[in-house]
mmCIF file of C-alpha atoms and ligand atoms in Angstrom:
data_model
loop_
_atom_site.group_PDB
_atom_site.id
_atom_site.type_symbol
_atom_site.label_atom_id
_atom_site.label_comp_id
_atom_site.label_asym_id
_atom_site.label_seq_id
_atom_site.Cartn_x
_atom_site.Cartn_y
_atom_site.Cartn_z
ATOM 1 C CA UNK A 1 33.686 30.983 8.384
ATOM 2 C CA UNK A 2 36.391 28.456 7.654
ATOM 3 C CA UNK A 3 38.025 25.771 9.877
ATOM 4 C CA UNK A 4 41.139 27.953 11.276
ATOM 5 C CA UNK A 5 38.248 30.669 11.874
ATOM 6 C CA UNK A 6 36.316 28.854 13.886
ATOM 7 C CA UNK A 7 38.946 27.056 15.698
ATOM 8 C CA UNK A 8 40.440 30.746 16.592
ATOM 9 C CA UNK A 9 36.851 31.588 17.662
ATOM 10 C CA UNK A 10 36.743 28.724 19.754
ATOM 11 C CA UNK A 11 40.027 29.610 21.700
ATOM 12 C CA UNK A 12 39.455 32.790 22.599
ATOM 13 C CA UNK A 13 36.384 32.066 24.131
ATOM 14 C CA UNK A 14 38.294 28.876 25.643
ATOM 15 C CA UNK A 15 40.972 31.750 26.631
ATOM 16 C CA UNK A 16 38.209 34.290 28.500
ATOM 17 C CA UNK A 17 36.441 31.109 30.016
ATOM 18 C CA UNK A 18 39.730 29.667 31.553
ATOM 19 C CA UNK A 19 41.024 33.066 32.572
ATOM 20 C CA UNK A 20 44.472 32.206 30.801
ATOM 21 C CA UNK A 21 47.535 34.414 29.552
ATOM 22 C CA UNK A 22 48.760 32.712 26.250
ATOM 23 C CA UNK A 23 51.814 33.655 25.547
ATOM 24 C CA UNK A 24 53.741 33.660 22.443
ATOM 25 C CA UNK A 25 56.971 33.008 20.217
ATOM 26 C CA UNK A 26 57.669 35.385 16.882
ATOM 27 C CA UNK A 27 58.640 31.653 15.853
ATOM 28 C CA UNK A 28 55.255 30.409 16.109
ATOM 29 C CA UNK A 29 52.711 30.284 13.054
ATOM 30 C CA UNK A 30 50.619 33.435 11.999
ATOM 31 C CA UNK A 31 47.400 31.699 13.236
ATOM 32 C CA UNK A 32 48.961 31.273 16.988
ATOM 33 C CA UNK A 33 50.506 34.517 17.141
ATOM 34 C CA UNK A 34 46.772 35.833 16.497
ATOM 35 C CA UNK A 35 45.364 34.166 19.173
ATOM 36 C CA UNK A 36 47.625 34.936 21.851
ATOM 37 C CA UNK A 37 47.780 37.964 24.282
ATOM 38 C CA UNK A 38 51.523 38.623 24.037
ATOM 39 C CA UNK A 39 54.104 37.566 21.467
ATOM 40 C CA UNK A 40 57.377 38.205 22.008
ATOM 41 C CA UNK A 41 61.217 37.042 21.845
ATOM 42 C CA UNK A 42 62.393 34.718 24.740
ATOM 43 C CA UNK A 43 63.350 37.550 27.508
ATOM 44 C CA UNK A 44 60.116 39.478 26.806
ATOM 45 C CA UNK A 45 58.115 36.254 27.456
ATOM 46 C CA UNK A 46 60.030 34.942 30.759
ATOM 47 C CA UNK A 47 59.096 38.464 31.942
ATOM 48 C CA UNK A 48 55.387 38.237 31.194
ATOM 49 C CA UNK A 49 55.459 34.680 32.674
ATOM 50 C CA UNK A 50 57.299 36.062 35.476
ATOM 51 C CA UNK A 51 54.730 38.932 36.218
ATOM 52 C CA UNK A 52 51.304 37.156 35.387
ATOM 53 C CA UNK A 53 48.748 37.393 37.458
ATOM 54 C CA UNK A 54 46.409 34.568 35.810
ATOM 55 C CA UNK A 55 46.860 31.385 37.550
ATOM 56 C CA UNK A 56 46.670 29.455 33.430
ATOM 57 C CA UNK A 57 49.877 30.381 31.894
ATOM 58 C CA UNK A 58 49.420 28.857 28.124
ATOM 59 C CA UNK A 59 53.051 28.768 26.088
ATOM 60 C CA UNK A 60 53.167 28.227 22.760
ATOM 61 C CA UNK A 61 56.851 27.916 21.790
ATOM 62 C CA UNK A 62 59.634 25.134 22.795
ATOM 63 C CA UNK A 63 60.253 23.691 26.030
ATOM 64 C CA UNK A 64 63.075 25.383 27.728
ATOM 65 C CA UNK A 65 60.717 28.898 27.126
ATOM 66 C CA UNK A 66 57.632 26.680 29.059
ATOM 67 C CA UNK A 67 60.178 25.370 32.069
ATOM 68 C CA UNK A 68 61.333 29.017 31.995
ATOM 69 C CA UNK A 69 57.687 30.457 32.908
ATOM 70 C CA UNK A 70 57.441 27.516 35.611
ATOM 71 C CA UNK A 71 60.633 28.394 37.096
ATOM 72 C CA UNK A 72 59.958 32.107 37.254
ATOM 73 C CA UNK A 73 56.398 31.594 37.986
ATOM 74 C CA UNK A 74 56.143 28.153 40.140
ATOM 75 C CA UNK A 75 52.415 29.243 41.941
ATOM 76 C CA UNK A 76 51.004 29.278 38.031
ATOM 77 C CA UNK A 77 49.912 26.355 36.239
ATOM 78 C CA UNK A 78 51.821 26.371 33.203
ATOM 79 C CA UNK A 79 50.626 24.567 29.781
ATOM 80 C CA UNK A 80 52.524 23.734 26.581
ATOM 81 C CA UNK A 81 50.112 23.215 23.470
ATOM 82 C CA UNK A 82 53.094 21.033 22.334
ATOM 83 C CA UNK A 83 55.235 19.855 25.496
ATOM 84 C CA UNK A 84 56.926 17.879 23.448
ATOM 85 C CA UNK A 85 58.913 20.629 20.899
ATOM 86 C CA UNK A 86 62.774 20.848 22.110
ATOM 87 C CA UNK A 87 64.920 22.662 21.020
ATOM 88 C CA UNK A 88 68.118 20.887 19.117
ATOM 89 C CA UNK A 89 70.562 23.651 20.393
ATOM 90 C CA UNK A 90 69.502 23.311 24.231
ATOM 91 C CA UNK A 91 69.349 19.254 24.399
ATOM 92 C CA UNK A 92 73.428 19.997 22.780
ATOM 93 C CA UNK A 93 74.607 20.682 26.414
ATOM 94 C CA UNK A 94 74.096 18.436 29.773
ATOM 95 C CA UNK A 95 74.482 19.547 33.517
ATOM 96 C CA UNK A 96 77.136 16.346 33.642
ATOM 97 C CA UNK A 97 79.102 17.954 30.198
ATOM 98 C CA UNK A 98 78.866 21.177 31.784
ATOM 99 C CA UNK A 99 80.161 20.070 35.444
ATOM 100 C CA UNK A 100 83.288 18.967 33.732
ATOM 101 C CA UNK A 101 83.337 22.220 31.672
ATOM 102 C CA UNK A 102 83.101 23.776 35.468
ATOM 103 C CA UNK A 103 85.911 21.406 36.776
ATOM 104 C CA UNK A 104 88.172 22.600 33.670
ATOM 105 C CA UNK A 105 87.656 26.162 34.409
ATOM 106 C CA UNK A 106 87.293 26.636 38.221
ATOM 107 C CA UNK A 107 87.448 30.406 38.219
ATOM 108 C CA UNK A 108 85.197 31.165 35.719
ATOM 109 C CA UNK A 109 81.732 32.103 35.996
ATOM 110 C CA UNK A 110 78.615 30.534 33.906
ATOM 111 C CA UNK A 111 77.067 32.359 31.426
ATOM 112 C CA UNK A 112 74.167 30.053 30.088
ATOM 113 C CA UNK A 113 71.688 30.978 27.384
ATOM 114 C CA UNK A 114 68.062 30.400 28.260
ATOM 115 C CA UNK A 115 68.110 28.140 25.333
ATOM 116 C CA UNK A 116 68.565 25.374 27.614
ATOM 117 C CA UNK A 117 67.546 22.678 30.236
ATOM 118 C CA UNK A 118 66.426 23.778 33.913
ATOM 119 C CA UNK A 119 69.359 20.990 34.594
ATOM 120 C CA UNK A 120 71.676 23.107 32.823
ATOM 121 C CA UNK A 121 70.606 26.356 34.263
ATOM 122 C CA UNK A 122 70.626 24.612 37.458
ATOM 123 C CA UNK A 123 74.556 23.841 37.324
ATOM 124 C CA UNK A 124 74.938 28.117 35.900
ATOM 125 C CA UNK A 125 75.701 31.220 37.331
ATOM 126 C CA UNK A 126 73.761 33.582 35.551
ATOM 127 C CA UNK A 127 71.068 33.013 32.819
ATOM 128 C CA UNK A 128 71.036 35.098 29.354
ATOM 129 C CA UNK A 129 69.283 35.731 26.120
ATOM 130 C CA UNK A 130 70.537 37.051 22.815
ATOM 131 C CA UNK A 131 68.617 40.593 23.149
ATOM 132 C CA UNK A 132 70.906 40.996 26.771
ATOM 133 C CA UNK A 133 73.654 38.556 26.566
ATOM 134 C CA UNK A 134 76.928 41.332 26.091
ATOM 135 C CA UNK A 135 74.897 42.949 29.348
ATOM 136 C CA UNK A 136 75.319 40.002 30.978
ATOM 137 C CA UNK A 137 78.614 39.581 30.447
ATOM 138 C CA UNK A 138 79.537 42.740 31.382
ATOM 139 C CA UNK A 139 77.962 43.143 34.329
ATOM 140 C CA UNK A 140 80.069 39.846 35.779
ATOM 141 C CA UNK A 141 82.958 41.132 38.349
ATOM 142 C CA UNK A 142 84.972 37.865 37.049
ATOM 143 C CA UNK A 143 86.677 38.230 33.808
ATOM 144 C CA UNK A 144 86.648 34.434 32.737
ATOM 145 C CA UNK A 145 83.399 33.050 31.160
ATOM 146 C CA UNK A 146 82.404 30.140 30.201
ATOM 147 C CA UNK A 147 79.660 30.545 27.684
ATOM 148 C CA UNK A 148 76.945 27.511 27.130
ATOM 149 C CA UNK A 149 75.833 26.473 24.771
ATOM 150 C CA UNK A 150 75.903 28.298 21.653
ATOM 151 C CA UNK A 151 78.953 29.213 20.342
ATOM 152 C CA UNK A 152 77.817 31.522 17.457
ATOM 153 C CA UNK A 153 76.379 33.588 20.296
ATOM 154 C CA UNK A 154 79.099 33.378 22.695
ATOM 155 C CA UNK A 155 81.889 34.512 19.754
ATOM 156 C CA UNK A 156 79.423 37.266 19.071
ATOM 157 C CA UNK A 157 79.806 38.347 22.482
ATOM 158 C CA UNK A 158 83.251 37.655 23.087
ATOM 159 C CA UNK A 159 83.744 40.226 19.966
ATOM 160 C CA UNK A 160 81.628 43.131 21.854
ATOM 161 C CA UNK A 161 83.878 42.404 25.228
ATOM 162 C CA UNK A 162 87.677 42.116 23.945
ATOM 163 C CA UNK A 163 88.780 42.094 27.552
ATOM 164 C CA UNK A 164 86.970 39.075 28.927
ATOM 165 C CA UNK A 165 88.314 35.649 28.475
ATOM 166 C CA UNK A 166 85.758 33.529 27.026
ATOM 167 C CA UNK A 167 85.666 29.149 26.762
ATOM 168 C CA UNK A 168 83.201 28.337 24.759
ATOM 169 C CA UNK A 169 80.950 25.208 24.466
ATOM 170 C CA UNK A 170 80.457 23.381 20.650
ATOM 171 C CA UNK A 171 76.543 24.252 20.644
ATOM 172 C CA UNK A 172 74.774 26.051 17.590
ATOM 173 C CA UNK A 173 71.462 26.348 16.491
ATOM 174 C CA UNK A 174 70.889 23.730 13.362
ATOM 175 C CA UNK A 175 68.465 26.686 11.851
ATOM 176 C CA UNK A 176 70.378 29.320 11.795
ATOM 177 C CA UNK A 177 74.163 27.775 11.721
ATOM 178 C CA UNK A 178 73.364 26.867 8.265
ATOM 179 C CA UNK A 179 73.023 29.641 6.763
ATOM 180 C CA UNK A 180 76.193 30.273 4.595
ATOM 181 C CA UNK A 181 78.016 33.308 3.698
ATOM 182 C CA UNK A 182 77.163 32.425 0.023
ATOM 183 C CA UNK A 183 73.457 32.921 0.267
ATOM 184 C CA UNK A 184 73.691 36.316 2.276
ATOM 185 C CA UNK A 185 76.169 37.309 -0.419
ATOM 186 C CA UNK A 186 73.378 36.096 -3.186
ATOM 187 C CA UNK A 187 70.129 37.681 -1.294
ATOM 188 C CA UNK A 188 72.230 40.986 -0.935
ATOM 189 C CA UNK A 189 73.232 40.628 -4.771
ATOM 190 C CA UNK A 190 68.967 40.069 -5.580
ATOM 191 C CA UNK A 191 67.572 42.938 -3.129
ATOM 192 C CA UNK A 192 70.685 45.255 -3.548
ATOM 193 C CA UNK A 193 68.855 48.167 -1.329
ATOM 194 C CA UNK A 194 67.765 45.356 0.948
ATOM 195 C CA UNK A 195 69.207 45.961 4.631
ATOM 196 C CA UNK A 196 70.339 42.445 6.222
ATOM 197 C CA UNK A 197 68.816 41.958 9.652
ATOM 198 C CA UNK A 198 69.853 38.439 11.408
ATOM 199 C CA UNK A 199 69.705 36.964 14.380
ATOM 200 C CA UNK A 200 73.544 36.457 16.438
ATOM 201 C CA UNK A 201 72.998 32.476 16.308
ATOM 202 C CA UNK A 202 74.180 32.918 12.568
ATOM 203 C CA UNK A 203 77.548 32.170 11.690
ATOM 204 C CA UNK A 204 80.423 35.076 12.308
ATOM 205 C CA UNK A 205 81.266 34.936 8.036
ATOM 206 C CA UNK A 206 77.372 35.549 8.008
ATOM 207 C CA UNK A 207 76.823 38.140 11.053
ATOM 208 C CA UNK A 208 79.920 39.727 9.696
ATOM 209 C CA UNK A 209 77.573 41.034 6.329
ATOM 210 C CA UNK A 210 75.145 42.202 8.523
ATOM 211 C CA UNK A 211 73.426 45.401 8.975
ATOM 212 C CA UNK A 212 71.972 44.782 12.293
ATOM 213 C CA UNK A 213 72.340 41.932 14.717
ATOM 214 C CA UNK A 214 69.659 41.246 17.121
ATOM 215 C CA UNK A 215 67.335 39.325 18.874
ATOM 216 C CA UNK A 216 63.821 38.530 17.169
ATOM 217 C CA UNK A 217 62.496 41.606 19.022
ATOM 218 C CA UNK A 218 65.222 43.536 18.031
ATOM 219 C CA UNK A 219 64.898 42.665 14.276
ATOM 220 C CA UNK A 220 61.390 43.709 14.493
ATOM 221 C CA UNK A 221 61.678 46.977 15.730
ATOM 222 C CA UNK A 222 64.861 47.724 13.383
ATOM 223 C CA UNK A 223 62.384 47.139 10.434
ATOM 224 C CA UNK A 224 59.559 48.788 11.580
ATOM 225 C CA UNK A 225 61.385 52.019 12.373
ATOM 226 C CA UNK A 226 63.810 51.763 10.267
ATOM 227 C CA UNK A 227 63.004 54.193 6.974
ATOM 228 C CA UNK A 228 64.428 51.384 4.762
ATOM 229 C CA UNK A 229 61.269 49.756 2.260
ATOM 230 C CA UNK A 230 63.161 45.932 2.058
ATOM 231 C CA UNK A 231 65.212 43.649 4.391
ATOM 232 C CA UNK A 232 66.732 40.285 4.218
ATOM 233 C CA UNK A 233 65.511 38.520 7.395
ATOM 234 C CA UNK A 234 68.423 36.182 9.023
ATOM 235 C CA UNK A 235 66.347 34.593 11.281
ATOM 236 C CA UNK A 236 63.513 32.137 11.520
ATOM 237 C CA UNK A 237 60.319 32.146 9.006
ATOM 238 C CA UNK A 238 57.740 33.210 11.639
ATOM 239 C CA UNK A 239 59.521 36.931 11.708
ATOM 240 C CA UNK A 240 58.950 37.578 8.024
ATOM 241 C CA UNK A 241 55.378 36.088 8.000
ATOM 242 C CA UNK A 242 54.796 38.846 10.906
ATOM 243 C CA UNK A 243 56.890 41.796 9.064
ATOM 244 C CA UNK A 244 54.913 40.989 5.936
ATOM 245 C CA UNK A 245 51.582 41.012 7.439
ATOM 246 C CA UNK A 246 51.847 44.208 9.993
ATOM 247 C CA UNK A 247 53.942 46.113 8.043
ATOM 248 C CA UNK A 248 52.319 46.513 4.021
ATOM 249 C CA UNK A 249 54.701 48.908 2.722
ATOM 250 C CA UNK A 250 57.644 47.342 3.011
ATOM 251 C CA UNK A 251 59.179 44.178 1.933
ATOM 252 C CA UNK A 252 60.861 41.144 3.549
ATOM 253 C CA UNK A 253 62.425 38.306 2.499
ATOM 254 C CA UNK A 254 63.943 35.161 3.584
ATOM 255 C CA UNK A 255 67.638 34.978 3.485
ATOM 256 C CA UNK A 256 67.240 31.713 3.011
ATOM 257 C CA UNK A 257 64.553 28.342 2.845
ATOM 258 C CA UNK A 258 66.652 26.827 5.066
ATOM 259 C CA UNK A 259 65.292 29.172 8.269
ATOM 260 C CA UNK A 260 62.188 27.138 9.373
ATOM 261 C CA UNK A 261 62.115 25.805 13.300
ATOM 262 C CA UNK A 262 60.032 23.064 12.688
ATOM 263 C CA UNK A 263 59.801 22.337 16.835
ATOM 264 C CA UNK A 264 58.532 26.004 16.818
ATOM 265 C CA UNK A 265 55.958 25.109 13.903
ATOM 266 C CA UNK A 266 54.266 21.919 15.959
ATOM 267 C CA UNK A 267 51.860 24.096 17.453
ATOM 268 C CA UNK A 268 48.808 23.983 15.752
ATOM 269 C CA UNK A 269 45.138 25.321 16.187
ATOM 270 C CA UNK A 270 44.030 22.503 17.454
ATOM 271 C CA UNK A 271 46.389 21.860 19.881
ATOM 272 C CA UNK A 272 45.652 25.153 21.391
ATOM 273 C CA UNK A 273 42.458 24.470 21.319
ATOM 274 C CA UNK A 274 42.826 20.986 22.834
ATOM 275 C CA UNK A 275 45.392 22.516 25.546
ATOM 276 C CA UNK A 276 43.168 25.713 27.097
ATOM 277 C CA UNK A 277 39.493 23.070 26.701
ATOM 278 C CA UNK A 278 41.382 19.963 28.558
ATOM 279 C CA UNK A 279 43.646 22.045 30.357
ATOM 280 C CA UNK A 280 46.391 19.188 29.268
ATOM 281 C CA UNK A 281 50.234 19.585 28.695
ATOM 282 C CA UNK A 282 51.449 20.488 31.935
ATOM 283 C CA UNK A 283 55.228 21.822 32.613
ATOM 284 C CA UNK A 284 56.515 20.656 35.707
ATOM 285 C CA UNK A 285 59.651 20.229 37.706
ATOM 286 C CA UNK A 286 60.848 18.911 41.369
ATOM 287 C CA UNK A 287 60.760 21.827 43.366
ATOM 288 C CA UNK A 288 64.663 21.605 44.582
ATOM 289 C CA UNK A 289 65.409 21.522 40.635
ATOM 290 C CA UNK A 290 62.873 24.901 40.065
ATOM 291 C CA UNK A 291 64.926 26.336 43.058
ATOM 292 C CA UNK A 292 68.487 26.066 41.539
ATOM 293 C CA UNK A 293 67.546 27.001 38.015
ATOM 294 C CA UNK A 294 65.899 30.081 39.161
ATOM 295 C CA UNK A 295 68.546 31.147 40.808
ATOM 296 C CA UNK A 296 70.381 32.086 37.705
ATOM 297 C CA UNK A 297 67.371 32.783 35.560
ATOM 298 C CA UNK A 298 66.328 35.317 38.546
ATOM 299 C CA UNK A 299 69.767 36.960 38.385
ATOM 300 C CA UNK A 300 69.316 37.813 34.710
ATOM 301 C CA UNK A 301 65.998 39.432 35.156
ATOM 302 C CA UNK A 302 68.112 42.128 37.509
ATOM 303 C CA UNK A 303 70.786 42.762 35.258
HETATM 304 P P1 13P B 1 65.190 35.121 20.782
HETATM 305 O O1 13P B 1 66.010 35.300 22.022
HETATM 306 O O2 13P B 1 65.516 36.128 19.742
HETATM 307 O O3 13P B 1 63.746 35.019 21.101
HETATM 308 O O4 13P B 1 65.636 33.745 20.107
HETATM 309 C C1 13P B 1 65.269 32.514 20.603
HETATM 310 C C2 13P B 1 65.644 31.444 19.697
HETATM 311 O O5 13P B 1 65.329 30.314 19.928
HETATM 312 C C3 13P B 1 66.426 31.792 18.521
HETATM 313 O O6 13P B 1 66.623 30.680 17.717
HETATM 314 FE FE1 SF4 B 2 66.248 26.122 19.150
HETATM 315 FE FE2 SF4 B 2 67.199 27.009 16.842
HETATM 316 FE FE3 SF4 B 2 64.635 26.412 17.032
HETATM 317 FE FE4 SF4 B 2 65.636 28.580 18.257
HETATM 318 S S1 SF4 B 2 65.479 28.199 16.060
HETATM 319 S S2 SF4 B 2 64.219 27.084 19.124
HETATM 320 S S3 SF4 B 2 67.668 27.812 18.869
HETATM 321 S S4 SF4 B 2 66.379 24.979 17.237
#
């Protein structure tokens, strides 16, 4: 047996000892995706937070997803391997920069993307994700949004609902905004029957070329029923290490080098490990905070 062997050994029986739900990112490394009992995108894993039953929630993923579980889940002792992985794109926006977005725009309503603080989320209307966020924008009776923080996925949006009025925030995900409409024109060139999935946090020039847009989940699914044998993957590294390994017959690669979340890839083995044996790592908020950021997070769940 080698070291990561072992280790993995070691945390499952950690896992069946401590009666905990380890949840998940596709963004995570091959080894932690192995060892936990649901991996998902970011709306599939607030749900299973939302509706566990264990009282050890373990997250593996970035820190808004871990606040998210506590929020939805506030009777559950929730644990981050790595408490301290942010996410660049959700530490973009404030509650005070969005307060004067609010005091700009006092009709609209607040369409915030889970990729963000529980301050943020406490100051929104209405959470969303990128697998619902054109539902969610829909299903608002106001026609004047203001979108935080990601503007790739906002204009996405905007484009799918011509009739709302949209004011956007200047958020973006570092990963994925730098992905240029050069290299999806150069993969396309290399893998020529290659469909391009990628994730709506890309660049318009880039989503544009695009095949499918989707969440994580929804990538995943595309290629595995899709009767296509290659894909360029437009989103983060962990997806095509999971494609490649479930999925032997067909082929997936990297649109480009560039799409690696190194928060996402803190996790390790051993920090699993160290998390479910000391039980250390806890995500916790002030309970009037919890209260106003599930407000909107709850809302989303319904749509
Ligand atoms: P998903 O909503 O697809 O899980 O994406 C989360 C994320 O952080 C993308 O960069
Ligand atoms: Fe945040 Fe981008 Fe990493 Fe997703 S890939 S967690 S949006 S920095």
């Amino acid at each position: 047996m080698n070291e990561n062997e072992m280790l993995i050994e070691e945390i499952l029986k950690l896992k069946e000892e401590r009666g905990a739900l380890v949840l998940a990112h596709y963004y995570q490394r091959l080894e932690i995706q192995k060892c936990a009992d649901f991996v998902g995108d970011s709306f599939e894993l607030a749900k299973r937070a939302k509706e566990a039953e264990n009282n050890l929630i373990v997250f593996c993923g970035v820190r808004f997803m871990g606040e998210s579980a506590k929020i939805l889940n506030p009777t559950k002792k929730v644990l981050m391997p790595r408490p301290d992985a942010g996410c660049q794109m959700a530490d973009m926006v404030t509650a005070s920069k969005l307060r004067e977005l609010k005091g700009q725009y006092p009709k609209a309503a607040v369409v915030c993307y889970v990729n963000s603080s529980a301050e943020t989320k406490a100051e929104s209307d209405i959470c969303c994700t990128s697998s619902n966020a054109v539902r969610v924008c829909e299903s608002l009776d106001t026609n004047e949004i203001i979108f935080v923080p990601d503007k790739n996925l906002g204009a996405y949006v905007a484009g799918k609902l011509p009739d709302k009025m949209f004011h956007f925030y200047y958020g973006y995900c570092p990963v994925h905004r730098n992905i240029t409409r050069d290299e999806a024109l150069k993969a396309k060139k290399q893998h020529p029957n290659a469909r391009l999935l990628v994730h709506p946090e890309c660049e318009k020039e880039v989503v544009d070329l695009a095949d499918y847009v989707g969440s994580t989940s929804g990538i995943i699914r595309e290629a595995e029923s899709s009767t296509a044998e290659e894909f360029i993957i437009g989103t983060e590294y962990g997806v095509v290490e999971r494609l490649t390994e479930y999925n032997p017959g067909k082929k997936f690669y990297l649109l480009s080098p560039k799409l690696v979340c190194i928060n996402m890839k803190y996790t390790s083995l051993i920090n699993l490990r160290d998390c479910l044996r000391d039980e250390i790592g806890e995500i916790d908020m002030p309970e009037e905070l919890r209260l106003k950021a599930f407000t909107p997070l709850d809302r989303m769940m319904r749509v």
